[in-house]
Coordinates of C-alpha atoms in Angstrom, one line a residue:
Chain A
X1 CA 119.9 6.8 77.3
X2 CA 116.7 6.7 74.8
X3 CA 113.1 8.0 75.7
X4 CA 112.1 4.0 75.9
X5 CA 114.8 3.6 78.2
X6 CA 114.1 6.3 80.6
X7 CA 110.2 5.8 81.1
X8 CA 110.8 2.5 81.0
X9 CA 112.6 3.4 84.1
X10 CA 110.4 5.5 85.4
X11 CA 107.1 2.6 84.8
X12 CA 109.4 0.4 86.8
X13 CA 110.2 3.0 89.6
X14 CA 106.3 3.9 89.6
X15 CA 105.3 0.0 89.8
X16 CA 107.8 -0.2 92.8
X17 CA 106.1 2.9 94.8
X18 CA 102.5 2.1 93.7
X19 CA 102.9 -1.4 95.7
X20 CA 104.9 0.5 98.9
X21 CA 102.2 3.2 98.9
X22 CA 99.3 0.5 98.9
X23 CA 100.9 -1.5 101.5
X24 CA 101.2 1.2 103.7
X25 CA 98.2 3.4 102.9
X26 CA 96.1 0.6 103.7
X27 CA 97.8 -1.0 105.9
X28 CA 97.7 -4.2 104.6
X29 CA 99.4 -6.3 101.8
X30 CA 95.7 -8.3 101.2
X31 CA 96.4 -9.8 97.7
X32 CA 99.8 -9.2 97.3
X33 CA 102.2 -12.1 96.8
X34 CA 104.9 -11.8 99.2
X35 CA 106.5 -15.1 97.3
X36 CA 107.3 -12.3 94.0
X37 CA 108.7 -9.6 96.2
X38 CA 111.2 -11.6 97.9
X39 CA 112.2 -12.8 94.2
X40 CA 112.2 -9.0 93.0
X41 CA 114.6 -7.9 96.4
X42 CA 116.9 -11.1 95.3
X43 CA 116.8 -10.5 91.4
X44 CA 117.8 -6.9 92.8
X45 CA 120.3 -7.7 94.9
X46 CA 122.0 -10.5 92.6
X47 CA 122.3 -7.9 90.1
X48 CA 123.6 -4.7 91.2
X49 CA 126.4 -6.2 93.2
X50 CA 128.2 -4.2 90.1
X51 CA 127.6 -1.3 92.1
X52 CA 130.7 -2.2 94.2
X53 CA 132.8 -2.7 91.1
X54 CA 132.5 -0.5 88.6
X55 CA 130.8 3.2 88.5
X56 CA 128.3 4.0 85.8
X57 CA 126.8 7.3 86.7
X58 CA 124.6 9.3 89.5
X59 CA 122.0 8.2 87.7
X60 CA 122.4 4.6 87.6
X61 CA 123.9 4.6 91.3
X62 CA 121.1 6.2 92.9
X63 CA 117.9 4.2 90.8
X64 CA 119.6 0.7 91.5
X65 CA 120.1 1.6 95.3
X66 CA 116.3 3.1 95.3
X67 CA 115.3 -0.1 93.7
X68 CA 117.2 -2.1 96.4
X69 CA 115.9 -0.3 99.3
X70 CA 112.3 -0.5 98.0
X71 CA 112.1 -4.0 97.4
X72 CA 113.7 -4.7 100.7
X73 CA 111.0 -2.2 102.3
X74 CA 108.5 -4.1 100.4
X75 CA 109.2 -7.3 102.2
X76 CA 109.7 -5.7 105.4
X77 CA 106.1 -4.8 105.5
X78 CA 104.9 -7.8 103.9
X79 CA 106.6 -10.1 106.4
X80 CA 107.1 -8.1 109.7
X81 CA 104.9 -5.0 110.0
X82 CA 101.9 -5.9 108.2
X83 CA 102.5 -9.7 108.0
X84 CA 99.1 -10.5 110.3
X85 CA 97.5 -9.2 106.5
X86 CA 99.6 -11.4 104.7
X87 CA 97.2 -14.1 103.0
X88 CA 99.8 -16.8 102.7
X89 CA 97.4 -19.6 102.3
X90 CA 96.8 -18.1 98.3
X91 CA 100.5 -17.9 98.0
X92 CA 101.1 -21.3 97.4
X93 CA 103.2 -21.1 94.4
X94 CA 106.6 -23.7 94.8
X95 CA 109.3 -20.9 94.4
X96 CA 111.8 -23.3 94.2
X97 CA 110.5 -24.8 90.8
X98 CA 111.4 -21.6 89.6
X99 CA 114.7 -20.8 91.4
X100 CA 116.1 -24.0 90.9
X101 CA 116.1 -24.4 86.4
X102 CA 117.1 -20.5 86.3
X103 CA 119.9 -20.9 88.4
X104 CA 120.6 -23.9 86.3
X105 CA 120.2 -22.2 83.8
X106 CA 122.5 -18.9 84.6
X107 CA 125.6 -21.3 85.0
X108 CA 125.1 -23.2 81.5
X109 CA 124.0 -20.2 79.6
X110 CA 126.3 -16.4 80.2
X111 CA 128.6 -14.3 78.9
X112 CA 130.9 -15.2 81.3
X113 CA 131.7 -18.0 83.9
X114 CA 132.8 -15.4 86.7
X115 CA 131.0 -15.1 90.1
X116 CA 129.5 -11.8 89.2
X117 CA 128.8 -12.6 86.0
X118 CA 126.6 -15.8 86.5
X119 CA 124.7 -13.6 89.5
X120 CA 123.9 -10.6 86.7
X121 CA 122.7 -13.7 84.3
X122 CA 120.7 -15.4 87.1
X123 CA 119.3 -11.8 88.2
X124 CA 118.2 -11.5 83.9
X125 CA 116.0 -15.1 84.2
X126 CA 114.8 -14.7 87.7
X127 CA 113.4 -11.4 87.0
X128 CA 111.4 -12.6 83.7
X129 CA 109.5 -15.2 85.9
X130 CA 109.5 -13.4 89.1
X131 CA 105.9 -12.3 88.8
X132 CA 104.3 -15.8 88.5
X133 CA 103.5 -16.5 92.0
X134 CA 101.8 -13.0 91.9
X135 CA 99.8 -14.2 88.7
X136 CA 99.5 -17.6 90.5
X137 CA 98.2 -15.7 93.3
X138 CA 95.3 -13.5 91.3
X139 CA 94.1 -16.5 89.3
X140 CA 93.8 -18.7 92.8
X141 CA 91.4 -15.7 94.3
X142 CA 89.9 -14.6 91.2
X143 CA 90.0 -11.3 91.7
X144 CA 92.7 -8.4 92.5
X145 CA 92.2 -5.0 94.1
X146 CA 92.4 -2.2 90.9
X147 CA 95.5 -0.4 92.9
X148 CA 97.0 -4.0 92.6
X149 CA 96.6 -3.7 88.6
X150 CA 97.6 -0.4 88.0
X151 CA 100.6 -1.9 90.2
X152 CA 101.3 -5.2 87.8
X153 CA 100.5 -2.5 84.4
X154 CA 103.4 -0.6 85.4
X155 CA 105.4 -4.0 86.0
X156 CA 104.7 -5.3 82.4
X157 CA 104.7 -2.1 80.8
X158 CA 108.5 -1.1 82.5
X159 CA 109.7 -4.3 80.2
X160 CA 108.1 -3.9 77.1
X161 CA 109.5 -0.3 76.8
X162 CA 112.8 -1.9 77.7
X163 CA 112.0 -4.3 74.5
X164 CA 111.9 -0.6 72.2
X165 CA 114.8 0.7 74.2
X166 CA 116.6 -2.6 72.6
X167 CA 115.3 -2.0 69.4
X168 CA 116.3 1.3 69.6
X169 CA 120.1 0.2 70.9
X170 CA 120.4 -1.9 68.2
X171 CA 119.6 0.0 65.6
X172 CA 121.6 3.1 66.6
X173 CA 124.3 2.1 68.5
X174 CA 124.5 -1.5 67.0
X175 CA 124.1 -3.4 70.3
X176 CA 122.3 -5.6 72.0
X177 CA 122.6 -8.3 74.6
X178 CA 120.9 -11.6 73.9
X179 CA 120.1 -12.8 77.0
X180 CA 118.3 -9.5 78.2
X181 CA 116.2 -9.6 75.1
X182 CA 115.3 -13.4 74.9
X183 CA 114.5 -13.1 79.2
X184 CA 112.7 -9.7 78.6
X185 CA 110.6 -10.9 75.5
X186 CA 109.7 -14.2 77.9
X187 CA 108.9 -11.6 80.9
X188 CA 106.6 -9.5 78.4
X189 CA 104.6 -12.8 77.1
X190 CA 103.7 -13.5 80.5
X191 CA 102.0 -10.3 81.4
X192 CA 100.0 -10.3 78.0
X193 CA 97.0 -11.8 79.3
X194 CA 96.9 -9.7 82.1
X195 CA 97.4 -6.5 79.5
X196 CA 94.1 -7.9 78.1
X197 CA 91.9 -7.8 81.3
X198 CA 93.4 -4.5 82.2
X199 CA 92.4 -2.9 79.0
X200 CA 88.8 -4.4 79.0
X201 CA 88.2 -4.5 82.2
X202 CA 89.9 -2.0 84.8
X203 CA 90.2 0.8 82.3
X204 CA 86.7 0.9 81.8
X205 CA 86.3 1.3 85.5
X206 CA 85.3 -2.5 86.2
X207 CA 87.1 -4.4 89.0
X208 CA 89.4 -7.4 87.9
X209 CA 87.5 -10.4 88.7
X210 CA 87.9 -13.7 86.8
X211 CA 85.2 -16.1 85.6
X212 CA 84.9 -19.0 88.2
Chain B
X1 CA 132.8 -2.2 76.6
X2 CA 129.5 -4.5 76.2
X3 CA 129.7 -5.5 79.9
X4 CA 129.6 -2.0 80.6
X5 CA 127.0 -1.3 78.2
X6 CA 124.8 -4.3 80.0
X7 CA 125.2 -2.9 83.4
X8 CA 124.5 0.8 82.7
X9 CA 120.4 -1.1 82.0
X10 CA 118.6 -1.3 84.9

């Protein structure tokens, strides 16, 4: 565990309750891509099946079943309690062109051809695109609400400081895990445009709107 | 182990 690592973690965890807080605050999930969380609650679940093999620590247990249970609380209000809100007609992104090459790709390309294996590497590349049909969403509107951005800064920010935490690993305990870094560089790129409006725009107290 | 190491990340 390295500082990156851990508020890494902690961006991620605060990304997760910034979108369950919104949704039920307002009580409404306006603008939110329902599409993305149902990719987050399946990269979740695809991954942390390891929590019925092995034991890491309390640490680990407890965030990946907090993670779990958030993202599956997430949909849950996106598609039952709050789902006369839900603007499906803007999320029109084909999930399936996404969920289709990455599993693809998760059988050619792993450390390992086991079940739990290719699940953990399909997890790795679904969770590096999972935030498109979110993107798709924003730049179909136009606009996003600013709790929705301080929401997606978190997101991005949660994978770049897992990029240091691998610089870090590598460095000082001489590891590192290819496909996490070449799926978590890919996941970073895609949130740089949206790191640029953030900056210029909703920092300096404007709302995010794009040009026509 | 590495696949340890990997699933200790979030």
């Amino acid at each position: 565990m390295n500082v990156f690592r851990l508020t890494g973690d902690l961006s991620h965890l605060a990304a997760i309750i910034i979108l369950l807080l919104k949704i039920w605050k307002s009580r409404s999930c306006a603008g939110i891509s329902g599409k993305s969380q149902i990719l987050f609650a399946i990269v979740f679940t695809t991954r942390y099946l390891d929590l019925l093999t092995s034991f890491i620590s309390i640490y680990n247990t407890s965030m990946k079943v907090i993670y779990i249970g958030c993202a599956y609380a997430t949909v849950y209000l996106i598609y039952m309690k709050f789902r006369a809100t839900y603007d499906g007609n803007h999320d029109s992104f084909r999930v399936e062109f996404l969920v289709v090459p990455v599993g693809g790709l998760a059988v050619l390309v792993n450390h390992d051809f086991s079940f739990l294996e290719i699940l953990w590497t399909f997890s790795i590349y679904l969770e590096s695109v999972a935030i498109l049909p979110q993107l798709f969403m924003i730049s179909k509107t136009g606009e996003a609400e600013t709790i929705t951005t301080h929401y997606l800064f978190c997101l991005g920010l949660y994978r770049a400081l897992y990029l240091l935490n691998w610089i870090w690993r590598f460095y000082f305990e001489s590891f590192f895990d290819m496909i996490a870094i070449v799926a978590g560089v890919v996941q970073t790129v895609l949130y740089c445009d949206f790191f640029y409006l953030y900056i210029t725009k909703v920092l300096k107290g404007k709302k995010l709107s794009l040009p026509a | 182990s590495p696949e340890l190491l990997r699933h200790d990340e979030l």
